[in-house]
Tab-separated table of C-alpha atoms in Angstrom:
chain	number	residue	atom	x	y	z
A	1	MET	CA	2.504	56.988	-20.416
A	2	LYS	CA	0.913	55.284	-23.434
A	3	LYS	CA	4.210	55.611	-25.317
A	4	ILE	CA	6.083	53.954	-22.446
A	5	LEU	CA	3.590	51.072	-22.301
A	6	LEU	CA	3.787	50.678	-26.082
A	7	SER	CA	7.594	50.502	-25.913
A	8	ILE	CA	7.435	47.853	-23.202
A	9	ALA	CA	4.918	45.838	-25.214
A	10	MET	CA	7.062	46.039	-28.358
A	11	PHE	CA	10.187	44.932	-26.446
A	12	SER	CA	8.280	41.981	-24.934
A	13	THR	CA	7.046	40.929	-28.369
A	14	ILE	CA	10.578	41.013	-29.804
A	15	TYR	CA	11.968	39.040	-26.833
A	16	ILE	CA	9.262	36.372	-27.052
A	17	SER	CA	9.616	35.995	-30.820
A	18	ALA	CA	13.375	35.579	-30.470
A	19	GLN	CA	12.875	32.156	-28.926
A	20	ALA	CA	10.545	29.201	-29.287
A	21	VAL	CA	9.803	26.473	-26.757
A	22	ILE	CA	10.284	23.272	-28.745
A	23	VAL	CA	9.299	20.835	-26.007
A	24	GLU	CA	8.610	21.016	-22.270
A	25	GLU	CA	7.934	17.763	-20.441
A	26	LYS	CA	7.869	16.223	-16.992
A	27	TYR	CA	10.102	13.302	-16.110
A	28	GLU	CA	8.253	9.985	-16.081
A	29	ASP	CA	9.097	6.915	-14.074
A	30	ARG	CA	11.431	4.714	-16.124
A	31	ASN	CA	11.070	7.123	-19.032
A	32	GLU	CA	13.334	10.040	-18.194
A	33	PRO	CA	15.511	11.942	-20.692
A	34	ILE	CA	18.950	10.347	-21.011
A	35	THR	CA	20.770	12.399	-23.623
A	36	PHE	CA	20.162	14.249	-26.873
A	37	GLN	CA	21.717	14.419	-30.333
A	38	TYR	CA	21.603	17.148	-32.962
A	39	LEU	CA	21.204	16.021	-36.586
A	40	PRO	CA	22.791	18.702	-38.821
A	41	ASN	CA	21.467	17.328	-42.124
A	42	SER	CA	17.818	17.190	-41.098
A	43	LYS	CA	18.229	20.102	-38.637
A	44	LYS	CA	16.486	18.255	-35.830
A	45	ILE	CA	17.218	17.468	-32.214
A	46	VAL	CA	16.696	13.927	-30.910
A	47	VAL	CA	15.839	13.224	-27.268
A	48	TYR	CA	16.564	9.715	-25.999
A	49	LYS	CA	14.579	8.460	-22.992
A	50	GLY	CA	14.807	5.484	-20.692
A	51	SER	CA	15.894	4.462	-17.210
A	52	PRO	CA	19.197	4.113	-15.335
A	53	ILE	CA	20.833	0.745	-14.797
A	54	SER	CA	21.520	0.238	-11.102
A	55	MET	CA	25.162	-0.020	-9.998
A	56	SER	CA	26.232	1.390	-13.354
A	57	TYR	CA	26.832	4.666	-15.197
A	58	SER	CA	24.677	3.424	-18.070
A	59	TYR	CA	21.034	3.662	-19.101
A	60	ILE	CA	18.521	1.475	-20.879
A	61	THR	CA	17.092	3.505	-23.763
A	62	THR	CA	13.441	2.751	-24.483
A	63	ASN	CA	12.142	5.691	-26.538
A	64	ALA	CA	13.437	8.375	-28.888
A	65	LEU	CA	11.721	11.521	-30.170
A	66	SER	CA	12.884	14.085	-32.720
A	67	PHE	CA	11.886	17.758	-32.970
A	68	ASP	CA	12.439	20.267	-35.749
A	69	VAL	CA	12.888	24.035	-35.306
A	70	ASN	CA	9.106	24.498	-35.433
A	71	GLY	CA	8.494	21.990	-32.651
A	72	LYS	CA	7.131	19.236	-34.899
A	73	LYS	CA	7.554	15.935	-33.071
A	74	SER	CA	8.280	12.520	-34.573
A	75	VAL	CA	8.553	9.197	-32.746
A	76	LEU	CA	11.711	7.382	-33.840
A	77	PHE	CA	11.230	4.296	-31.705
A	78	GLU	CA	9.402	3.281	-28.536
A	79	ASN	CA	9.255	0.378	-26.092
A	80	GLU	CA	12.720	-0.840	-27.088
A	81	LYS	CA	15.512	-1.992	-24.776
A	82	LEU	CA	18.705	-0.449	-26.178
A	83	MET	CA	21.989	1.065	-25.067
A	84	SER	CA	23.898	3.938	-26.682
A	85	PRO	CA	21.724	4.524	-29.765
A	86	THR	CA	23.248	6.849	-32.346
A	87	PHE	CA	22.590	7.976	-35.905
A	88	SER	CA	24.865	7.349	-38.853
A	89	VAL	CA	26.600	10.257	-40.587
A	90	THR	CA	23.869	10.096	-43.247
A	91	GLU	CA	21.142	10.240	-40.549
A	92	ASN	CA	19.239	7.488	-42.400
A	93	THR	CA	20.348	4.671	-40.092
A	94	TYR	CA	20.854	4.342	-36.380
A	95	LYS	CA	22.437	1.597	-34.342
A	96	ALA	CA	22.405	0.558	-30.701
A	97	ASN	CA	23.404	-2.221	-28.356
A	98	ASP	CA	20.629	-4.729	-27.751
A	99	ALA	CA	20.096	-4.277	-23.996
A	100	THR	CA	18.068	-7.457	-23.565
A	101	LYS	CA	21.512	-8.942	-23.003
A	102	ILE	CA	23.926	-6.699	-21.093
A	103	LYS	CA	27.129	-8.737	-21.447
A	104	LYS	CA	28.350	-9.363	-24.994
A	105	ALA	CA	25.275	-7.622	-26.337
A	106	ASN	CA	24.496	-7.819	-30.031
A	107	TYR	CA	23.957	-4.672	-32.092
A	108	LYS	CA	20.828	-3.586	-33.899
A	109	TYR	CA	20.809	-1.364	-36.979
A	110	PHE	CA	17.507	0.391	-37.727
A	111	GLN	CA	16.782	1.544	-41.259
A	112	ASP	CA	13.510	2.291	-43.111
A	113	LYS	CA	11.472	0.441	-40.466
A	114	ASN	CA	13.753	-2.582	-40.864
A	115	VAL	CA	15.927	-3.964	-38.072
A	116	PHE	CA	19.218	-5.702	-38.873
A	117	PRO	CA	20.913	-7.505	-35.958
A	118	VAL	CA	24.694	-7.921	-36.005
A	119	ASN	CA	26.102	-10.321	-33.441
A	120	TYR	CA	28.637	-9.349	-30.814
A	121	ASP	CA	31.393	-11.660	-32.076
A	122	THR	CA	31.307	-10.021	-35.510
A	123	LEU	CA	31.906	-6.557	-34.047
A	124	GLU	CA	34.071	-7.473	-31.060
A	125	ASP	CA	37.484	-6.534	-32.503
A	126	LEU	CA	36.299	-4.080	-35.168
A	127	ASN	CA	38.233	-1.158	-33.584
A	128	THR	CA	36.131	1.864	-34.551
A	129	ASN	CA	38.325	4.221	-32.484
A	130	TYR	CA	39.960	5.935	-35.455
A	131	PHE	CA	36.564	7.098	-36.739
A	132	GLY	CA	35.915	9.020	-33.521
A	133	ARG	CA	32.574	10.242	-32.229
A	134	TYR	CA	30.438	13.365	-32.528
A	135	ASP	CA	29.821	15.847	-29.720
A	136	TYR	CA	26.635	17.842	-29.085
A	137	ASN	CA	27.657	20.434	-31.690
A	138	SER	CA	28.285	17.739	-34.335
A	139	VAL	CA	32.055	18.211	-34.165
A	140	LEU	CA	33.901	14.989	-34.997
A	141	CYS	CA	36.100	14.225	-31.982
A	142	ALA	CA	39.131	11.965	-32.044
A	143	VAL	CA	39.120	9.407	-29.232
A	144	GLU	CA	41.814	7.366	-27.521
A	145	ASP	CA	39.506	4.456	-26.875
A	146	ARG	CA	35.814	4.097	-27.610
A	147	SER	CA	33.760	1.896	-25.280
A	148	SER	CA	30.523	0.280	-26.423
A	149	GLU	CA	28.641	2.544	-23.989
A	150	MET	CA	29.858	5.757	-25.626
A	151	PHE	CA	27.205	7.636	-27.572
A	152	PHE	CA	27.415	9.099	-31.085
A	153	ASP	CA	29.761	6.663	-32.801
A	154	ALA	CA	30.903	7.927	-36.238
A	155	SER	CA	32.025	4.646	-37.840
A	156	PHE	CA	29.010	3.526	-39.898
A	157	ASN	CA	26.861	4.528	-42.852
A	158	ASP	CA	23.736	3.015	-44.425
A	159	SER	CA	25.368	-0.215	-45.589
A	160	HIS	CA	28.452	-0.957	-43.475
A	161	ASP	CA	30.188	-0.467	-40.147
A	162	PHE	CA	33.949	0.089	-40.322
A	163	GLY	CA	37.130	-0.193	-38.302
A	164	PHE	CA	40.898	-0.535	-38.655
A	165	THR	CA	43.304	-3.302	-37.667
A	166	ASN	CA	46.912	-4.242	-38.358
A	167	GLN	CA	48.283	-7.202	-40.325
A	168	LYS	CA	47.571	-9.497	-37.354
A	169	GLN	CA	43.977	-8.247	-37.216
A	170	LYS	CA	44.667	-6.500	-33.910
A	171	GLY	CA	43.236	-3.103	-33.034
A	172	THR	CA	46.520	-1.667	-31.741
A	173	ILE	CA	48.171	-0.151	-34.818
A	174	ASN	CA	51.752	1.061	-34.973
A	175	PHE	CA	51.330	3.541	-37.820
A	176	GLU	CA	55.067	3.646	-38.517
A	177	LYS	CA	55.626	-0.121	-38.713
A	178	ASP	CA	52.334	-1.934	-39.272
A	179	ASP	CA	50.218	-2.485	-42.328
A	180	ILE	CA	46.730	-0.991	-42.034
A	181	TYR	CA	43.575	-2.864	-42.962
A	182	LEU	CA	40.058	-1.512	-43.349
A	183	GLU	CA	37.579	-3.832	-41.637
A	184	SER	CA	34.137	-3.718	-43.261
A	185	ILE	CA	30.956	-5.366	-41.965
A	186	GLU	CA	27.857	-5.414	-44.134
A	187	ILE	CA	24.877	-4.510	-41.964
A	188	THR	CA	22.268	-6.624	-43.758
A	189	SER	CA	24.264	-9.871	-43.964
A	190	ASN	CA	26.900	-9.667	-41.170
A	191	ALA	CA	29.509	-10.457	-43.858
A	192	ARG	CA	32.945	-9.191	-42.866
A	193	LYS	CA	35.761	-8.274	-45.251
A	194	ARG	CA	39.132	-6.605	-44.845
A	195	PHE	CA	41.137	-4.549	-47.319
A	196	LYS	CA	44.767	-3.490	-47.122
A	197	LEU	CA	45.237	0.282	-47.393
A	198	GLU	CA	47.931	2.135	-49.242
A	199	LYS	CA	49.479	3.919	-46.270
A	200	PRO	CA	50.143	7.663	-46.291
A	201	ASN	CA	53.777	8.597	-46.960
A	202	LEU	CA	55.547	8.512	-43.592
A	203	SER	CA	58.421	10.692	-44.854
A	204	LEU	CA	55.939	13.594	-45.065
A	205	LEU	CA	55.187	13.291	-41.352
A	206	LYS	CA	58.310	12.211	-39.502
A	207	GLY	CA	62.025	13.011	-39.680
A	208	ASP	CA	64.661	15.614	-38.829
A	209	ALA	CA	62.686	18.398	-40.509
A	210	PHE	CA	59.734	17.909	-38.161
A	211	ALA	CA	59.030	18.828	-34.554
A	212	GLU	CA	59.554	16.209	-31.872
A	213	GLN	CA	56.648	14.684	-29.976
A	214	ASP	CA	56.184	12.167	-27.186
A	215	TYR	CA	53.385	10.386	-29.027
A	216	LYS	CA	53.835	8.091	-32.006
A	217	THR	CA	52.755	9.301	-35.424
A	218	SER	CA	49.132	8.381	-36.028
A	219	PHE	CA	45.982	9.265	-37.958
A	220	ILE	CA	42.259	9.850	-37.610
A	221	CYS	CA	39.461	9.054	-40.024
A	222	LYS	CA	36.306	10.810	-41.243
A	223	LEU	CA	33.510	8.892	-42.940
A	224	ASN	CA	31.977	10.759	-45.897
A	225	GLY	CA	28.522	9.205	-45.867
A	226	ASN	CA	28.044	6.328	-48.296
A	227	GLU	CA	30.692	7.592	-50.749
A	228	ASN	CA	34.181	7.221	-49.227
A	229	PHE	CA	36.308	8.166	-46.225
A	230	ASP	CA	39.231	10.473	-45.430
A	231	ILE	CA	42.357	9.615	-43.474
A	232	ILE	CA	43.758	12.717	-41.792
A	233	THR	CA	47.463	13.058	-40.987
A	234	LYS	CA	49.440	16.140	-39.974
A	235	SER	CA	52.993	17.407	-39.754
A	236	VAL	CA	54.607	20.269	-37.837
A	237	SER	CA	57.956	21.700	-38.931
A	238	ALA	CA	60.892	21.752	-36.523
A	239	ASP	CA	60.583	25.535	-36.170
A	240	PHE	CA	56.823	25.258	-35.430
A	241	GLN	CA	56.001	27.780	-38.173
A	242	THR	CA	54.624	25.409	-40.817
A	243	THR	CA	52.023	22.714	-40.467
A	244	ILE	CA	50.489	20.577	-43.206
A	245	LEU	CA	47.172	18.756	-42.901
A	246	TYR	CA	46.916	15.859	-45.373
A	247	LYS	CA	43.366	14.875	-46.312
A	248	THR	CA	43.659	11.535	-48.127
A	249	THR	CA	40.470	10.055	-49.575
A	250	TYR	CA	39.916	6.288	-49.998
A	251	ASP	CA	37.141	4.138	-51.393
A	252	PHE	CA	35.671	1.280	-49.385
A	253	VAL	CA	38.063	-1.341	-50.734
A	254	GLY	CA	41.088	0.608	-49.488
A	255	LYS	CA	42.092	2.265	-52.767
A	256	LYS	CA	43.482	5.788	-52.547
A	257	ILE	CA	41.369	8.222	-54.581
A	258	ASN	CA	42.912	11.598	-53.857
A	259	GLU	CA	45.246	13.447	-51.498
A	260	ILE	CA	44.983	17.151	-50.675
A	261	PRO	CA	47.733	18.861	-48.640
A	262	LEU	CA	46.591	21.957	-46.746
A	263	THR	CA	49.664	24.045	-45.898
A	264	LEU	CA	49.587	26.676	-43.142
A	265	LYS	CA	52.466	29.058	-42.415
A	266	LEU	CA	53.012	31.654	-39.679
A	267	ASN	CA	55.526	34.514	-39.560
A	268	ASN	CA	56.938	35.484	-36.154
A	269	LYS	CA	54.362	33.218	-34.520
A	270	PHE	CA	54.340	29.516	-33.687
A	271	PHE	CA	51.798	26.718	-33.924
A	272	ILE	CA	50.760	25.092	-30.641
A	273	THR	CA	48.419	22.260	-29.745
A	274	SER	CA	45.022	22.749	-28.127
A	275	ASP	CA	41.995	20.739	-27.089
A	276	ASN	CA	40.301	21.162	-30.480
A	277	SER	CA	39.080	17.540	-30.935
A	278	GLY	CA	41.480	17.087	-33.865
A	279	GLY	CA	43.528	14.468	-32.032
A	280	PRO	CA	43.047	12.001	-29.169
A	281	LYS	CA	43.984	12.970	-25.633
A	282	GLY	CA	46.067	10.853	-23.279
A	283	PHE	CA	46.973	11.523	-19.651
A	284	VAL	CA	50.548	12.418	-18.742
A	285	SER	CA	52.425	14.312	-16.061
A	286	ALA	CA	53.226	17.862	-17.092
A	287	TYR	CA	54.572	21.017	-15.514
A	288	GLU	CA	51.846	23.333	-14.274
A	289	LYS	CA	53.775	26.365	-15.530
A	290	PRO	CA	57.300	27.209	-16.686
A	291	GLY	CA	59.852	26.958	-13.895
A	292	ASN	CA	57.560	25.088	-11.530
A	293	PRO	CA	59.277	21.872	-10.346
A	294	PHE	CA	55.977	20.277	-9.334
A	295	THR	CA	54.016	18.206	-11.794
A	296	ALA	CA	50.335	17.478	-12.172
A	297	ALA	CA	48.253	15.135	-14.285
A	298	ALA	CA	47.282	16.704	-17.595
A	299	LYS	CA	45.952	15.665	-20.961
A	300	GLY	CA	48.790	14.952	-23.360
A	301	LEU	CA	48.416	16.167	-26.931
A	302	GLY	CA	50.242	15.070	-30.072
A	303	THR	CA	50.661	16.372	-33.628
A	304	LEU	CA	47.026	15.673	-34.553
A	305	SER	CA	45.965	18.240	-31.940
A	306	VAL	CA	47.856	21.094	-33.613
A	307	ASN	CA	44.620	22.036	-35.375
A	308	ASN	CA	41.244	20.847	-36.561
A	309	TYR	CA	39.076	21.699	-39.530
A	310	TYR	CA	35.487	22.442	-40.483
A	311	GLU	CA	34.297	21.415	-43.950
A	312	ASP	CA	31.429	23.293	-45.583
A	313	LYS	CA	29.046	20.609	-46.863
A	314	LYS	CA	27.630	22.846	-49.588
A	315	THR	CA	30.823	24.247	-51.125
A	316	GLY	CA	33.501	21.799	-49.989
A	317	ASP	CA	35.529	24.717	-48.571
A	318	ILE	CA	37.768	23.758	-45.651
A	319	PHE	CA	38.483	25.986	-42.640
A	320	VAL	CA	41.527	24.935	-40.585
A	321	TYR	CA	41.770	26.497	-37.120
A	322	GLY	CA	43.962	26.442	-34.044
A	323	ALA	CA	46.043	28.525	-31.630
A	324	PHE	CA	49.473	30.141	-31.737
A	325	SER	CA	52.086	31.501	-29.345
A	326	GLU	CA	54.930	33.992	-29.689
A	327	LYS	CA	57.557	31.471	-28.616
A	328	ALA	CA	58.140	27.974	-29.967
A	329	THR	CA	57.734	25.009	-27.646
A	330	LYS	CA	60.500	22.419	-27.346
A	331	ILE	CA	58.231	19.537	-28.276
A	332	ILE	CA	54.691	19.217	-29.589
A	333	GLY	CA	52.272	19.666	-26.707
A	334	GLY	CA	54.935	21.328	-24.550
A	335	VAL	CA	54.489	24.172	-22.069
A	336	THR	CA	53.435	27.344	-23.819
A	337	THR	CA	51.654	30.661	-23.479
A	338	PRO	CA	48.917	31.075	-26.110
A	339	LYS	CA	48.609	34.495	-27.719
A	340	GLY	CA	45.859	34.128	-30.292
A	341	PHE	CA	44.101	32.041	-32.898
A	342	TYR	CA	44.042	31.506	-36.654
A	343	VAL	CA	41.624	30.338	-39.325
A	344	PHE	CA	42.843	29.413	-42.837
A	345	LYS	CA	40.295	28.909	-45.613
A	346	PHE	CA	40.967	26.523	-48.522
A	347	ASP	CA	38.762	25.538	-51.432
A	348	LYS	CA	37.902	21.874	-52.010
A	349	ASN	CA	41.058	21.423	-54.117
A	350	GLY	CA	43.372	22.722	-51.381
A	351	THR	CA	43.981	26.239	-52.738
A	352	LYS	CA	44.307	28.774	-49.940
A	353	LEU	CA	41.682	31.523	-50.203
A	354	TRP	CA	42.494	33.590	-47.108
A	355	GLU	CA	44.072	33.480	-43.678
A	356	SER	CA	42.860	35.199	-40.522
A	357	ILE	CA	45.456	35.506	-37.740
A	358	ASN	CA	44.238	37.258	-34.604
A	359	ALA	CA	45.766	38.119	-31.257
A	360	ILE	CA	43.649	37.814	-28.134
A	361	VAL	CA	44.327	40.701	-25.769
A	362	SER	CA	43.000	39.979	-22.295
A	363	LYS	CA	43.247	41.028	-18.688
A	364	ASP	CA	46.168	38.682	-17.920
A	365	PHE	CA	43.935	35.576	-17.912
A	366	PHE	CA	44.976	34.211	-21.298
A	367	GLU	CA	48.642	34.849	-20.563
A	368	LYS	CA	48.499	32.725	-17.391
A	369	THR	CA	47.437	29.631	-19.309
A	370	HIS	CA	50.437	27.355	-19.914
A	371	THR	CA	48.924	23.915	-20.524
A	372	SER	CA	47.565	23.753	-24.055
A	373	SER	CA	45.253	20.827	-23.279
A	374	ARG	CA	43.224	23.199	-21.103
A	375	LEU	CA	42.615	25.422	-24.102
A	376	GLN	CA	39.330	24.241	-25.628
A	377	ILE	CA	38.849	25.564	-29.172
A	378	ASN	CA	35.832	25.357	-31.483
A	379	LEU	CA	34.833	26.659	-34.906
A	380	LEU	CA	31.105	26.316	-35.593
A	381	GLU	CA	28.827	27.439	-38.395
A	382	TYR	CA	26.255	30.041	-37.306
A	383	LYS	CA	23.994	32.267	-39.416
A	384	LYS	CA	25.976	31.641	-42.647
A	385	ASP	CA	29.209	32.660	-40.921
A	386	LEU	CA	31.502	31.013	-38.365
A	387	ILE	CA	31.805	31.353	-34.604
A	388	PHE	CA	35.281	30.858	-33.160
A	389	SER	CA	35.494	30.221	-29.426
A	390	VAL	CA	38.242	29.443	-26.967
A	391	SER	CA	37.404	28.305	-23.450
A	392	VAL	CA	39.892	27.855	-20.632
A	393	ASN	CA	39.636	25.577	-17.613
A	394	ASP	CA	42.824	26.285	-15.688
A	395	PHE	CA	43.519	28.575	-12.725
A	396	THR	CA	40.221	30.243	-13.597
A	397	GLU	CA	37.568	29.633	-16.234
A	398	PHE	CA	36.549	31.905	-19.075
A	399	SER	CA	35.595	31.978	-22.752
A	400	TYR	CA	36.349	34.233	-25.704
A	401	SER	CA	34.194	34.252	-28.792
A	402	THR	CA	34.025	36.122	-32.091
A	403	LYS	CA	32.285	35.876	-35.448
A	404	VAL	CA	34.465	35.030	-38.466
A	405	ASP	CA	33.193	36.145	-41.868
A	406	LYS	CA	33.183	33.135	-44.214
A	407	LEU	CA	33.918	35.199	-47.305
A	408	THR	CA	36.761	37.388	-46.013
A	409	GLY	CA	38.061	35.991	-42.715
A	410	SER	CA	37.464	39.296	-40.945
A	411	ILE	CA	36.366	39.040	-37.326
A	412	SER	CA	33.993	40.993	-35.124
A	413	LYS	CA	34.847	42.237	-31.646
A	414	ILE	CA	36.268	39.483	-29.433
A	415	ASN	CA	33.921	39.093	-26.466
A	416	PHE	CA	34.793	37.704	-23.049
A	417	ILE	CA	32.874	36.001	-20.231
A	418	GLU	CA	34.247	34.718	-16.921
A	419	TYR	CA	32.868	31.961	-14.682
A	420	ASN	CA	33.970	29.247	-12.234
A	421	ASN	CA	34.213	25.468	-12.257
A	422	ASN	CA	32.353	23.934	-9.311
A	423	THR	CA	32.781	20.179	-9.702
A	424	SER	CA	30.364	19.494	-6.830
A	425	ASN	CA	27.631	19.998	-9.434
A	426	LEU	CA	28.727	16.898	-11.354
A	427	LYS	CA	26.703	13.714	-10.975
A	428	ASN	CA	27.338	10.057	-11.703
A	429	LYS	CA	24.378	10.057	-14.083
A	430	ALA	CA	22.321	12.975	-15.362
A	431	PHE	CA	20.565	14.241	-18.485
A	432	ILE	CA	22.726	17.387	-18.404
A	433	ASN	CA	25.973	16.930	-16.502
A	434	ASN	CA	28.174	20.003	-16.227
A	435	SER	CA	29.793	22.133	-13.560
A	436	TYR	CA	30.376	25.763	-14.596
A	437	VAL	CA	28.721	28.532	-12.571
A	438	SER	CA	28.653	32.311	-12.344
A	439	GLY	CA	27.522	34.602	-9.525
A	440	GLU	CA	25.435	36.407	-12.108
A	441	PHE	CA	23.203	33.324	-12.484
A	442	LYS	CA	21.988	31.999	-9.134
A	443	ASN	CA	21.269	28.247	-8.917
A	444	LYS	CA	22.194	27.711	-12.565
A	445	VAL	CA	24.907	25.429	-13.946
A	446	PHE	CA	26.299	25.601	-17.481
A	447	SER	CA	28.615	23.997	-19.984
A	448	GLN	CA	31.392	26.192	-21.355
A	449	MET	CA	29.691	26.195	-24.756
A	450	THR	CA	26.507	27.568	-23.185
A	451	PHE	CA	28.492	30.572	-21.987
A	452	VAL	CA	29.691	30.931	-25.574
A	453	ALA	CA	26.058	30.742	-26.752
A	454	MET	CA	25.204	33.595	-24.388
A	455	ILE	CA	28.015	35.672	-25.912
A	456	VAL	CA	26.910	34.863	-29.453
A	457	ASN	CA	23.215	35.591	-28.911
A	458	PRO	CA	22.259	38.057	-26.128
A	459	ASN	CA	18.692	36.702	-26.245
A	460	VAL	CA	19.989	33.449	-24.756
A	461	MET	CA	21.512	35.353	-21.847
A	462	SER	CA	18.336	37.422	-21.381
A	463	TYR	CA	16.241	34.277	-21.255
A	464	VAL	CA	18.505	32.500	-18.748
A	465	LYS	CA	18.501	35.557	-16.486
A	466	SER	CA	14.696	35.663	-16.591
A	467	VAL	CA	14.202	32.053	-15.454
A	468	SER	CA	13.290	31.445	-11.828
A	469	LYS	CA	12.349	28.041	-10.433
A	470	ASP	CA	11.784	28.411	-6.694
A	471	GLY	CA	15.406	27.936	-5.699
A	472	LYS	CA	15.833	24.675	-7.621
A	473	LYS	CA	19.109	24.213	-9.458
A	474	LEU	CA	18.885	24.285	-13.256
A	475	TYR	CA	21.388	22.825	-15.721
A	476	TYR	CA	21.971	24.122	-19.253
A	477	GLU	CA	23.541	22.757	-22.435
A	478	SER	CA	23.521	24.333	-25.889
A	479	ILE	CA	23.989	23.550	-29.564
A	480	ILE	CA	25.308	26.269	-31.871
A	481	CYS	CA	24.416	25.572	-35.511
A	482	ASP	CA	23.788	27.378	-38.778
A	483	GLU	CA	20.079	27.966	-38.203
A	484	GLY	CA	20.395	29.232	-34.617
A	485	ILE	CA	20.963	28.054	-31.047
A	486	TRP	CA	19.263	25.163	-29.275
A	487	LEU	CA	19.159	25.504	-25.475
A	488	VAL	CA	18.433	22.510	-23.244
A	489	GLU	CA	17.268	23.274	-19.690
A	490	THR	CA	16.569	20.778	-16.901
A	491	ASP	CA	16.564	20.365	-13.139
A	492	ASN	CA	17.731	16.761	-13.695
A	493	LYS	CA	14.866	15.556	-11.493
A	494	GLU	CA	11.387	16.621	-12.518
A	495	SER	CA	11.290	18.305	-15.930
A	496	TYR	CA	13.213	19.461	-18.973
A	497	LYS	CA	12.710	22.078	-21.669
A	498	ILE	CA	14.275	22.651	-25.084
A	499	LEU	CA	14.203	26.092	-26.681
A	500	PHE	CA	15.321	27.323	-30.075
A	501	PHE	CA	16.749	30.823	-30.617
A	502	LYS	CA	16.594	31.846	-34.253
A	503	ASP	CA	17.481	35.541	-33.773
């Protein structure tokens, strides 16, 4: 009997030590949690608080707190009136709309206890869309159009905010015909300058040798802190078996510094698009499945969505990832049946180090997916290796996940979890707003990435199963990062909790 009790005690100790409660707080009147942001450089999570604006989807942000993995709290700001605060890519500066004036609000940039206002007219036509925004897992996401109310803007560093316009200083850029100008606004002085860029070579992206697409050739941009920025362009061969990602680096006066082509080739397999955040998504009418004469609204994907990449900040190594099929589509983003995924590793100079091409064998679920925009793909750093995940929101909902060894490209067992999308759980405004449920978890609602987190770390699943809150519905979101998994839990009414799972 003593041995049994000892075993139970040891198991409980291991389970408790596997997680840490970082913060647990009650909602306060006009000071409720609004959203959160993970800072990968400082390895902290930021919680923004405030109150909802009536007759709107927006919030006034008044306070912000940060927490490290040990639960140490820091106050970033308090008693402000802001909208959509977000940190720069360096994490040394954050900006927000000044909410003392809702219409045509000025911006504020906060840095080293200094506040630098930039007026609305200066930023009005800056067009930061091409720089994208970051999601909860710090993945840079391409956007079609970025509103001023969208969180986690990726267009500024510690000295300037940036955008792109054409020769007429308009934000709508025809990449094939227009000149491209970098718009640069100095934060401290409001001074605005523009610099003409040397455009990428269009003949490397468009022509008879390349696959057809409905969308015009375009680009996305990644800001590299205070040093420079990359323009990303991509090509797909007409046979869909070769794709090249061009990573072209510029300085902040528009001069080209370097260009690295990353070439990926498949044999007897074909590159397809997916919802991997590598390209913007538009809405089009598309066939639900091959042979079906009825159409439905779907997200349209172009060449930029053929893959995405993760760049190791320490080594400069680049991991390009995406999905493949066993039959070529007629056009980019066309109807397809995905069969697996790939990861190619390159060093910082563009030399290929390895390729990992893996089929996904499933119980007919994967094979029934025909719209590539419903194939959500991620590659995230976790415990010095990589986690690849693919989540599907189609006729049913499920996720696959596996660990990818950074050194060799070998993968672990591909794990599977199934769930359902119940959109009645969505709200107009909420701290955590998602809709995925499973009969295994009563009164609990998840994001697809939280299901992935439960696959990656069984301690997350064990914890979620153990939680009971008197029949109240709980909502979960997660962040998968190198040091572990952050789990955010809330009832969206009375309280919230953030936990960190190291093991």
